[in-house]
Coordinates of N, CA and C in Angstrom, one line a residue:
X1 N 0.8 -1.2 0.0 CA 0.0 0.0 0.0 C 0.9 1.3 0.0
X2 N 1.9 1.3 0.9 CA 2.8 2.4 0.9 C 3.5 2.6 -0.4
X3 N 3.9 1.5 -1.0 CA 4.6 1.6 -2.3 C 3.6 2.2 -3.4
X4 N 2.4 1.8 -3.4 CA 1.4 2.4 -4.3 C 1.2 3.9 -4.1
X5 N 1.1 4.3 -2.8 CA 0.9 5.7 -2.5 C 2.2 6.5 -2.9
X6 N 3.3 6.0 -2.7 CA 4.6 6.6 -3.1 C 4.6 6.8 -4.6
X7 N 4.3 5.8 -5.4 CA 4.2 5.9 -6.8 C 3.2 6.9 -7.3
X8 N 2.0 7.0 -6.7 CA 1.0 8.0 -7.0 C 1.5 9.4 -6.8
X9 N 2.2 9.6 -5.6 CA 2.8 10.9 -5.3 C 3.8 11.3 -6.3
X10 N 4.7 10.4 -6.7 CA 5.7 10.8 -7.7 C 5.1 11.1 -9.0
X11 N 4.1 10.3 -9.5 CA 3.4 10.6 -10.7 C 2.7 12.0 -10.6
X12 N 2.0 12.3 -9.5 CA 1.4 13.6 -9.4 C 2.4 14.7 -9.4
X13 N 3.5 14.6 -8.8 CA 4.5 15.6 -8.8 C 5.0 15.8 -10.3
X14 N 5.2 14.8 -11.0 CA 5.6 14.9 -12.4 C 4.6 15.6 -13.2
X15 N 3.3 15.4 -13.0 CA 2.3 16.0 -13.7 C 2.1 17.5 -13.4
X16 N 2.3 17.9 -12.1 CA 2.1 19.3 -11.8 C 3.3 20.1 -11.8
X17 N 4.5 19.5 -11.8 CA 5.7 20.2 -11.8 C 5.8 21.3 -12.9
X18 N 5.6 21.0 -14.2 CA 5.8 22.0 -15.2 C 4.7 23.1 -15.1
X19 N 3.5 22.8 -14.6 CA 2.5 23.8 -14.4 C 2.9 24.8 -13.3
X20 N 3.8 24.4 -12.4 CA 4.1 25.3 -11.3 C 5.3 26.2 -11.6
X21 N 5.9 26.0 -12.8 CA 7.1 26.8 -13.2 C 6.6 28.2 -13.4
X22 N 7.4 29.2 -12.9 CA 7.0 30.6 -13.0 C 7.4 31.1 -14.3
X23 N 6.5 31.8 -15.0 CA 6.8 32.5 -16.2 C 7.5 33.8 -15.8
X24 N 8.6 34.1 -16.5 CA 9.4 35.3 -16.2 C 9.3 36.3 -17.4
X25 N 9.3 37.6 -17.1 CA 9.3 38.6 -18.1 C 10.4 39.6 -17.9
X26 N 10.8 40.3 -18.9 CA 11.8 41.4 -18.8 C 11.0 42.7 -19.1
X27 N 11.2 43.7 -18.3 CA 10.6 45.0 -18.5 C 11.7 46.0 -18.6
X28 N 11.8 46.6 -19.8 CA 13.0 47.5 -20.0 C 12.5 48.8 -20.6
X29 N 13.3 49.9 -20.3 CA 13.0 51.2 -20.7 C 14.3 52.0 -20.8
X30 N 14.3 53.2 -21.2 CA 15.5 54.1 -21.2 C 16.0 54.2 -19.8
X31 N 15.2 54.0 -18.8 CA 15.6 54.2 -17.4 C 16.2 52.9 -16.8
X32 N 16.2 51.8 -17.5 CA 16.8 50.6 -16.9 C 16.0 49.4 -17.3
X33 N 16.3 48.2 -16.6 CA 15.7 46.9 -16.9 C 15.4 46.3 -15.5
X34 N 14.3 45.6 -15.5 CA 13.9 44.7 -14.3 C 13.3 43.4 -14.8
X35 N 13.4 42.4 -14.0 CA 12.7 41.2 -14.4 C 11.5 41.0 -13.4
X36 N 10.6 40.2 -13.8 CA 9.4 39.9 -13.0 C 9.0 38.5 -13.2
X37 N 8.4 37.9 -12.1 CA 7.8 36.6 -12.1 C 6.3 36.8 -12.1
X38 N 5.6 36.1 -13.1 CA 4.2 36.2 -13.2 C 3.5 35.1 -12.3
X39 N 2.4 35.4 -11.8 CA 1.6 34.4 -11.1 C 0.9 33.6 -12.2
X40 N 0.3 32.5 -11.9 CA -0.3 31.6 -12.8 C -1.8 31.8 -12.8
X41 N -2.4 32.6 -13.7 CA -3.8 32.8 -13.8 C -4.2 33.0 -15.3
X42 N -5.4 33.1 -15.6 CA -5.9 33.3 -17.0 C -5.4 34.7 -17.5
X43 N -5.3 35.7 -16.7 CA -4.9 37.0 -17.2 C -3.4 37.0 -17.6
X44 N -2.6 36.3 -16.8 CA -1.2 36.3 -17.1 C -0.9 35.4 -18.3
X45 N -1.7 34.3 -18.5 CA -1.5 33.5 -19.7 C -1.9 34.3 -20.9
X46 N -2.9 35.1 -20.8 CA -3.3 36.0 -22.0 C -2.2 37.0 -22.2
X47 N -1.7 37.6 -21.2 CA -0.6 38.6 -21.3 C 0.6 38.0 -22.0
X48 N 1.0 36.9 -21.7 CA 2.2 36.2 -22.3 C 2.0 36.0 -23.8
X49 N 0.7 35.8 -24.2 CA 0.4 35.6 -25.6 C 0.6 36.9 -26.4
X50 N 0.5 38.0 -25.7 CA 0.6 39.3 -26.4 C 2.1 39.7 -26.6
X51 N 3.0 39.1 -25.8 CA 4.4 39.6 -25.8 C 5.1 39.2 -27.1
X52 N 6.1 40.0 -27.5 CA 6.6 41.2 -26.8 C 5.7 42.4 -27.2
X53 N 5.7 43.4 -26.3 CA 4.9 44.6 -26.6 C 5.5 45.8 -25.9
X54 N 5.2 47.0 -26.4 CA 5.6 48.3 -25.8 C 4.4 48.9 -25.2
X55 N 4.6 49.5 -24.0 CA 3.5 50.2 -23.4 C 3.9 51.6 -23.0
X56 N 3.2 52.6 -23.4 CA 3.4 54.0 -22.9 C 2.8 54.1 -21.6
X57 N 3.6 54.5 -20.6 CA 3.1 54.6 -19.2 C 3.3 56.0 -18.7
X58 N 2.4 56.3 -17.8 CA 2.5 57.6 -17.1 C 2.4 57.4 -15.6
X59 N 2.9 58.4 -14.9 CA 2.9 58.3 -13.4 C 1.5 58.6 -12.9
X60 N 1.1 57.9 -11.8 CA -0.2 58.1 -11.2 C 0.0 58.1 -9.7
X61 N -0.4 59.1 -9.0 CA -0.4 59.3 -7.6 C 1.0 59.1 -6.9
X62 N 2.1 59.2 -7.7 CA 3.4 59.0 -7.2 C 3.6 57.7 -6.4
X63 N 2.9 56.7 -7.0 CA 3.0 55.3 -6.5 C 3.1 54.3 -7.5
X64 N 2.8 54.6 -8.8 CA 2.7 53.7 -9.8 C 2.9 54.3 -11.2
X65 N 3.3 53.4 -12.2 CA 3.2 53.8 -13.6 C 2.1 53.0 -14.2
X66 N 1.3 53.6 -15.0 CA 0.2 52.9 -15.6 C 0.2 53.1 -17.1
X67 N -0.4 52.1 -17.8 CA -0.5 52.2 -19.3 C -1.5 51.2 -19.8
X68 N -1.9 51.4 -21.0 CA -2.9 50.5 -21.6 C -2.3 49.4 -22.5
X69 N -2.8 48.2 -22.3 CA -2.5 47.1 -23.1 C -3.2 47.2 -24.4
X70 N -2.8 46.5 -25.5 CA -3.5 46.6 -26.8 C -4.8 45.9 -26.8
X71 N -5.1 44.9 -25.8 CA -6.4 44.3 -25.7 C -6.6 43.9 -24.3
X72 N -7.9 43.5 -24.0 CA -8.3 43.2 -22.6 C -7.8 41.8 -22.2
X73 N -7.6 41.7 -20.9 CA -7.2 40.4 -20.4 C -8.4 39.9 -19.6
X74 N -8.5 38.5 -19.4 CA -9.6 38.0 -18.7 C -9.7 38.4 -17.2
X75 N -10.9 38.5 -16.7 CA -11.0 38.9 -15.3 C -10.7 37.7 -14.4
X76 N -10.0 37.9 -13.3 CA -9.8 36.9 -12.3 C -9.9 37.6 -10.9
X77 N -9.7 36.9 -9.9 CA -9.8 37.4 -8.5 C -9.0 38.7 -8.4
X78 N -9.6 39.6 -7.6 CA -8.9 40.9 -7.3 C -8.5 41.0 -5.9
X79 N -7.6 41.9 -5.6 CA -7.2 42.2 -4.2 C -7.0 43.7 -4.1
X80 N -7.0 44.2 -2.8 CA -7.0 45.6 -2.5 C -5.5 46.1 -2.2
X81 N -4.8 45.2 -1.6 CA -3.4 45.6 -1.1 C -2.4 45.3 -2.2
X82 N -1.4 46.2 -2.3 CA -0.3 45.9 -3.2 C 1.0 46.4 -2.5
X83 N 2.1 45.9 -2.9 CA 3.4 46.2 -2.4 C 4.4 46.7 -3.5
X84 N 5.5 47.2 -3.1 CA 6.5 47.7 -4.0 C 6.8 46.5 -4.9
X85 N 6.8 46.7 -6.2 CA 7.1 45.7 -7.2 C 5.9 44.9 -7.7
X86 N 4.7 45.2 -7.2 CA 3.6 44.4 -7.7 C 3.2 44.9 -9.2
X87 N 3.0 43.9 -10.0 CA 2.4 44.1 -11.3 C 0.9 43.7 -11.3
X88 N 0.1 44.6 -11.9 CA -1.3 44.3 -11.8 C -2.1 44.9 -13.0
X89 N -3.4 44.7 -12.9 CA -4.4 45.3 -13.8 C -5.4 46.1 -13.0
X90 N -5.6 47.3 -13.3 CA -6.7 48.1 -12.6 C -8.0 47.7 -13.3
X91 N -8.1 47.9 -14.6 CA -9.2 47.5 -15.4 C -8.6 46.4 -16.4
X92 N -9.4 45.8 -17.2 CA -9.0 44.6 -18.0 C -7.9 44.9 -19.0
X93 N -7.6 46.1 -19.2 CA -6.4 46.4 -20.1 C -5.5 47.5 -19.6
X94 N -5.6 47.8 -18.3 CA -4.9 48.9 -17.7 C -3.7 48.3 -16.8
X95 N -2.6 48.2 -17.4 CA -1.4 47.6 -16.8 C -0.7 48.6 -15.8
X96 N -0.3 48.0 -14.6 CA 0.2 48.9 -13.5 C 1.5 48.3 -13.0
X97 N 2.5 49.1 -12.8 CA 3.7 48.7 -12.0 C 3.8 49.6 -10.8
X98 N 3.6 49.0 -9.6 CA 3.7 49.8 -8.4 C 5.1 49.9 -7.9
X99 N 5.5 51.1 -7.6 CA 6.9 51.3 -7.0 C 6.8 51.8 -5.6
X100 N 5.6 51.8 -5.0 CA 5.4 52.0 -3.5 C 4.4 51.0 -3.0
X101 N 4.3 50.8 -1.7 CA 3.3 50.0 -1.1 C 2.0 50.8 -1.0
X102 N 0.9 50.2 -0.9 CA -0.4 50.9 -0.8 C -1.6 50.0 -0.8
X103 N -2.7 50.6 -1.0 CA -4.0 49.9 -1.1 C -4.9 50.7 -2.1
X104 N -5.6 49.9 -2.9 CA -6.5 50.5 -3.8 C -8.0 50.4 -3.4
X105 N -8.9 51.2 -3.9 CA -10.3 51.0 -3.5 C -10.9 49.8 -4.3
X106 N -12.1 49.5 -3.9 CA -12.9 48.5 -4.6 C -13.0 48.8 -6.1
X107 N -12.9 48.0 -7.1 CA -13.0 46.6 -6.9 C -11.6 45.9 -6.7
X108 N -10.5 46.7 -6.6 CA -9.2 46.2 -6.4 C -8.5 45.9 -7.7
X109 N -7.3 45.3 -7.6 CA -6.5 45.0 -8.8 C -6.4 43.5 -9.0
X110 N -6.2 43.2 -10.3 CA -5.9 41.8 -10.6 C -4.4 41.7 -10.5
X111 N -3.9 40.7 -9.7 CA -2.5 40.5 -9.6 C -1.9 39.7 -10.8
X112 N -0.9 40.3 -11.4 CA -0.2 39.6 -12.5 C 1.1 39.0 -12.1
X113 N 1.8 39.7 -11.2 CA 3.1 39.2 -10.8 C 3.9 40.1 -9.9
X114 N 5.2 39.9 -9.8 CA 6.0 40.7 -8.9 C 7.4 40.9 -9.6
X115 N 7.8 42.2 -9.5 CA 9.2 42.5 -10.0 C 10.2 42.0 -9.1
X116 N 11.2 41.3 -9.6 CA 12.2 40.7 -8.8 C 13.4 41.7 -8.7
X117 N 13.5 42.7 -9.5 CA 14.5 43.7 -9.4 C 14.1 44.9 -8.7
X118 N 14.9 46.0 -8.8 CA 14.7 47.3 -8.2 C 13.8 48.2 -9.0
X119 N 12.5 48.3 -8.5 CA 11.5 49.1 -9.3 C 11.7 50.6 -9.0
X120 N 12.7 51.0 -8.2 CA 12.8 52.5 -7.9 C 13.1 53.3 -9.1
X121 N 13.5 52.6 -10.2 CA 13.8 53.4 -11.5 C 12.5 54.0 -12.0
X122 N 11.3 53.5 -11.6 CA 10.1 54.1 -12.0 C 9.6 55.2 -11.1
X123 N 10.3 55.4 -10.0 CA 9.9 56.4 -9.0 C 10.5 57.8 -9.5
X124 N 9.9 58.3 -10.5 CA 10.3 59.6 -11.1 C 9.1 60.1 -11.9
X125 N 8.9 61.4 -11.9 CA 7.8 62.0 -12.6 C 8.0 61.8 -14.1
X126 N 6.9 61.9 -14.8 CA 6.9 61.9 -16.3 C 6.6 60.5 -16.9
X127 N 6.3 60.5 -18.2 CA 6.0 59.3 -18.9 C 7.2 58.5 -19.2
X128 N 7.0 57.2 -19.5 CA 8.1 56.3 -19.9 C 7.4 55.2 -20.8
X129 N 8.2 54.8 -21.8 CA 7.7 53.7 -22.6 C 8.5 52.5 -22.2
X130 N 7.8 51.4 -21.8 CA 8.4 50.2 -21.4 C 8.2 49.1 -22.5
X131 N 9.2 48.2 -22.6 CA 9.1 47.1 -23.5 C 9.0 45.9 -22.5
X132 N 8.0 45.1 -22.8 CA 7.7 43.9 -22.0 C 7.9 42.7 -22.9
X133 N 8.8 41.8 -22.5 CA 9.0 40.6 -23.3 C 9.2 39.4 -22.4
X134 N 9.0 38.2 -23.0 CA 9.1 37.0 -22.3 C 10.6 36.6 -22.2
X135 N 10.9 36.1 -21.0 CA 12.3 35.6 -20.8 C 12.3 34.1 -21.1
X136 N 13.3 33.6 -21.7 CA 13.3 32.1 -22.0 C 14.4 31.5 -21.2

């Protein structure tokens, strides 16, 4: 019985292992480059299908850079809190990079992922064009 359970566990790990791998992206601009790890949801899977892309972003409330994606992403669960480095969606095509901690009002943001580098490069006034591409 124990041998059977062990084999089932190993097979299960083999099946879910690839699905658990984190998708990574590179976000670059004239201000620098950062990498990010995406969460696994329908919105991020749709975002990856759009890549590579360029997004014109502007500063909003001295906490985030925001810009519009070329098309809408699917709705998934939202959250109110965000932290420095959070990537998200405010509306279905409104891409956000947070460079400060905070909280948004209802209905909240869709979590896309988290920057693994230093997002302080976005902590400056004015617009910026970012290039988002998949890392292999």
